[in-house]
Coordinates of C-alpha atoms in Angstrom, one line a residue:
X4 CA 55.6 -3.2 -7.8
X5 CA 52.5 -4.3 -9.6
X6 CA 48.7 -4.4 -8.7
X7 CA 48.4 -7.1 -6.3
X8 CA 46.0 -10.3 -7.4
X9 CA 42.7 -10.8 -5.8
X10 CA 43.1 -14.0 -4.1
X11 CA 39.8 -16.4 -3.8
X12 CA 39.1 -15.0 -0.3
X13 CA 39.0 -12.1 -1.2
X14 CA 36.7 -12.5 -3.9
X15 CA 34.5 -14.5 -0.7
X16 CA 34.4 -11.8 0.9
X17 CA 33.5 -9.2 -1.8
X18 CA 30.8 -11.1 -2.4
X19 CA 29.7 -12.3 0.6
X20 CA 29.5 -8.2 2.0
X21 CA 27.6 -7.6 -1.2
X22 CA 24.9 -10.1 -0.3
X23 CA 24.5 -8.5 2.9
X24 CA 24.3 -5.0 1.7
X25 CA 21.7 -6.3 -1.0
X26 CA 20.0 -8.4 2.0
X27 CA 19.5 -5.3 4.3
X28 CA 18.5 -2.9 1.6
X29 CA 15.6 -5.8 0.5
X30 CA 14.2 -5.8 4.3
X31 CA 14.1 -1.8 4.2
X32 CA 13.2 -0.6 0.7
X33 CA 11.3 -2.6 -2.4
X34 CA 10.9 -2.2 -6.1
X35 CA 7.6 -3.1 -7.2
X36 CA 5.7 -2.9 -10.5
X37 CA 1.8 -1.7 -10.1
X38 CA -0.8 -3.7 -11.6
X39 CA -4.1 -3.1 -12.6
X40 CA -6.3 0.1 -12.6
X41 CA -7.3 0.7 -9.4
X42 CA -5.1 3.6 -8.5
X43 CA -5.3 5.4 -11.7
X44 CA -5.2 8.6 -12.0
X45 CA -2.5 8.5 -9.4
X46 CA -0.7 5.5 -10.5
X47 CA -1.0 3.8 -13.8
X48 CA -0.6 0.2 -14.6
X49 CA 2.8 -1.4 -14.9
X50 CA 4.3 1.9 -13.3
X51 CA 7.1 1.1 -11.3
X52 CA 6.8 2.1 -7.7
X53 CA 9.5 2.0 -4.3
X54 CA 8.1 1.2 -1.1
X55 CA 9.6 2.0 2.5
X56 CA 9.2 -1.7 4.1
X57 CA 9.3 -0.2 7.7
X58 CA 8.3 2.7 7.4
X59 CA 5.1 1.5 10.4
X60 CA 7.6 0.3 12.3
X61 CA 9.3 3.6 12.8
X62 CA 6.1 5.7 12.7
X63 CA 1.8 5.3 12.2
X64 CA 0.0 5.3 9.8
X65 CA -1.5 8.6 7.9
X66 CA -4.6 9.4 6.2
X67 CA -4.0 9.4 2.2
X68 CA -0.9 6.8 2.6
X69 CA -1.0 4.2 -0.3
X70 CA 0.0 1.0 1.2
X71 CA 1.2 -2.0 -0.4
X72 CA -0.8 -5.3 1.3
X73 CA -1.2 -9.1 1.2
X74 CA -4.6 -10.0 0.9
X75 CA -6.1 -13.7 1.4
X76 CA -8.4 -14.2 -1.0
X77 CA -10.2 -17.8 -1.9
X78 CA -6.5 -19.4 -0.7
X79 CA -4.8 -16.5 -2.8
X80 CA -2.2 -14.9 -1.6
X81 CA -2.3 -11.4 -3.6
X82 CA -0.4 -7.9 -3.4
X83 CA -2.7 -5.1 -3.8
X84 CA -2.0 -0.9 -3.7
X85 CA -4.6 1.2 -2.0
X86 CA -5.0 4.5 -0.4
X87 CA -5.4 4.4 3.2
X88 CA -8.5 6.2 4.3
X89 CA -10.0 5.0 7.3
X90 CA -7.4 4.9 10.4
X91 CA -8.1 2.5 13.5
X92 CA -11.0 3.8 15.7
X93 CA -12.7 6.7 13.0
X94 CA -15.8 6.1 11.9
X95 CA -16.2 5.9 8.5
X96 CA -19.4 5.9 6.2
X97 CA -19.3 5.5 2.5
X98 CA -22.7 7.1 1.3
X99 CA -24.2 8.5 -2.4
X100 CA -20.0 8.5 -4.2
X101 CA -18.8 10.6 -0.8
X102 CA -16.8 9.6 1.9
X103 CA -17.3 10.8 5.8
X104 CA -14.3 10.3 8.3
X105 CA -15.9 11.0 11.8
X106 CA -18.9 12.7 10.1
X107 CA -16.7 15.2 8.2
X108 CA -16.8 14.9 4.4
X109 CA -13.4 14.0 3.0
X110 CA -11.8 16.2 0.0
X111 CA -10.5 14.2 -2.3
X112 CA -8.9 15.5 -5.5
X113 CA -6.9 12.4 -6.2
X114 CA -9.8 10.3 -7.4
X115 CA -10.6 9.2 -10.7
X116 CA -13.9 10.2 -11.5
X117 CA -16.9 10.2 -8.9
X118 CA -18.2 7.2 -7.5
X119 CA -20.9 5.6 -9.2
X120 CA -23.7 3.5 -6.6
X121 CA -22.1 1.7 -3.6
X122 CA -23.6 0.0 -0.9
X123 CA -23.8 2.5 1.7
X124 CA -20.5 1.3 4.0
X125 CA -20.9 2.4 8.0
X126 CA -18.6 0.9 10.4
X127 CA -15.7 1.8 13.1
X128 CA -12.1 1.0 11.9
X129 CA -11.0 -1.8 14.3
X130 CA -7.9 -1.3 16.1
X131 CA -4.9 -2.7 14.6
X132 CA -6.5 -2.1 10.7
X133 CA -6.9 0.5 8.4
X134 CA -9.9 1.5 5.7
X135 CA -8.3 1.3 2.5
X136 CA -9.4 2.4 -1.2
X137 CA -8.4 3.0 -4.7
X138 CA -8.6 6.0 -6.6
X139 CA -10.0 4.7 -9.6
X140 CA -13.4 4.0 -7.3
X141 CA -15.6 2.3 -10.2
X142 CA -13.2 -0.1 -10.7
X143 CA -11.3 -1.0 -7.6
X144 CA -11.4 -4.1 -5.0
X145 CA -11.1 -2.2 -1.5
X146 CA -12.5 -2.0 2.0
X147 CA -15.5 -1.7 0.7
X148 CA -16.0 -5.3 -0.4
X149 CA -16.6 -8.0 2.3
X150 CA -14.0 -9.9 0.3
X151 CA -11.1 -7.7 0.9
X152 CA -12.8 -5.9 3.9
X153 CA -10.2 -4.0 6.6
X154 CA -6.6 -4.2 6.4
X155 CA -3.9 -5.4 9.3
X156 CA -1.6 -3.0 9.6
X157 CA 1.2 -5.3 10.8
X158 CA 0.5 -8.7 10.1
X159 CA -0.4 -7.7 5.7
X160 CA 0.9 -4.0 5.1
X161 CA 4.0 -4.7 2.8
X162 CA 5.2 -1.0 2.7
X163 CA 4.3 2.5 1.8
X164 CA 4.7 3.8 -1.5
X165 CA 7.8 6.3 -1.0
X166 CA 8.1 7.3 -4.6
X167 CA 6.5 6.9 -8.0
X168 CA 7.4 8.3 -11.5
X169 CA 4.6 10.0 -13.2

């Protein structure tokens, strides 16, 4: 007895099961490319990056996560990569290049270079949202603009960057 010929169900079926294994794996992981600057040291442009797309679903948010977001900017729709810093109800205050989370100064060895002068930011993290920045401080769009401002967690986090390659 030979091999037995596919017939065209089966070939359905293969590929039917393979765009449901591809359709479930795209709701729970993503490849993404980084762009820009703003993360560097950390992550440099055009690195490629995987991010866990429910990983808040399953758990909350942590101090340090970087986060894939939507933001709506001047009816843009744009992807940015930040480092969560500020979580819902801490007080955060952004004063001469340091940052304070509750009125403790935060260590941060994964920044770029210090921060030149900033507007001095001092506000309570609203519920729901998270205080996000970019390593690369000098040259990074964050919370720290009123353009970008504070994040939602569910309705414009993306992911969470689960693993980069140096």
């Amino acid at each position: 007895m030979g091999k037995e010929e596919n017939t065209f169900l089966d070939d359905v079926v293969e590929v039917g099961a393979s765009l449901l294994v591809g359709y479930v794996i795209s709701r729970f992981v993503r490849l993404a490319l980084a762009r820009g600057q703003s993360m560097v040291p950390t992550i440099k442009n055009n690195q490629p990056i995987i991010l866990d797309c429910r990983a808040y679903h399953r758990g909350e948010p942590k101090r340090h996560d970087l986060v894939a977001f939507r933001a709506h900017q001047k009816n843009q729709h744009k992807f940015f990569l930040k480092r969560v810093i500020g979580l819902p109800n801490e007080h955060v205050l952004v004063e001469d290049g340091r940052v304070y989370i509750n009125g403790i100064l935060l260590e941060e060895p994964y920044i770029n270079e210090p921060m030149k002068r900033h507007p001095k930011i001092d506000l309570i993290v609203e519920e729901g949202h998270l205080f996000v920045m970019g390593d690369n401080r000098n040259h990074s769009l964050d919370s720290r603009s009123p353009s970008l401002g504070l994040i939602r967690i569910k309705e414009d986090v993306v992911g969470v960057v689960k693993q980069f390659r140096k």
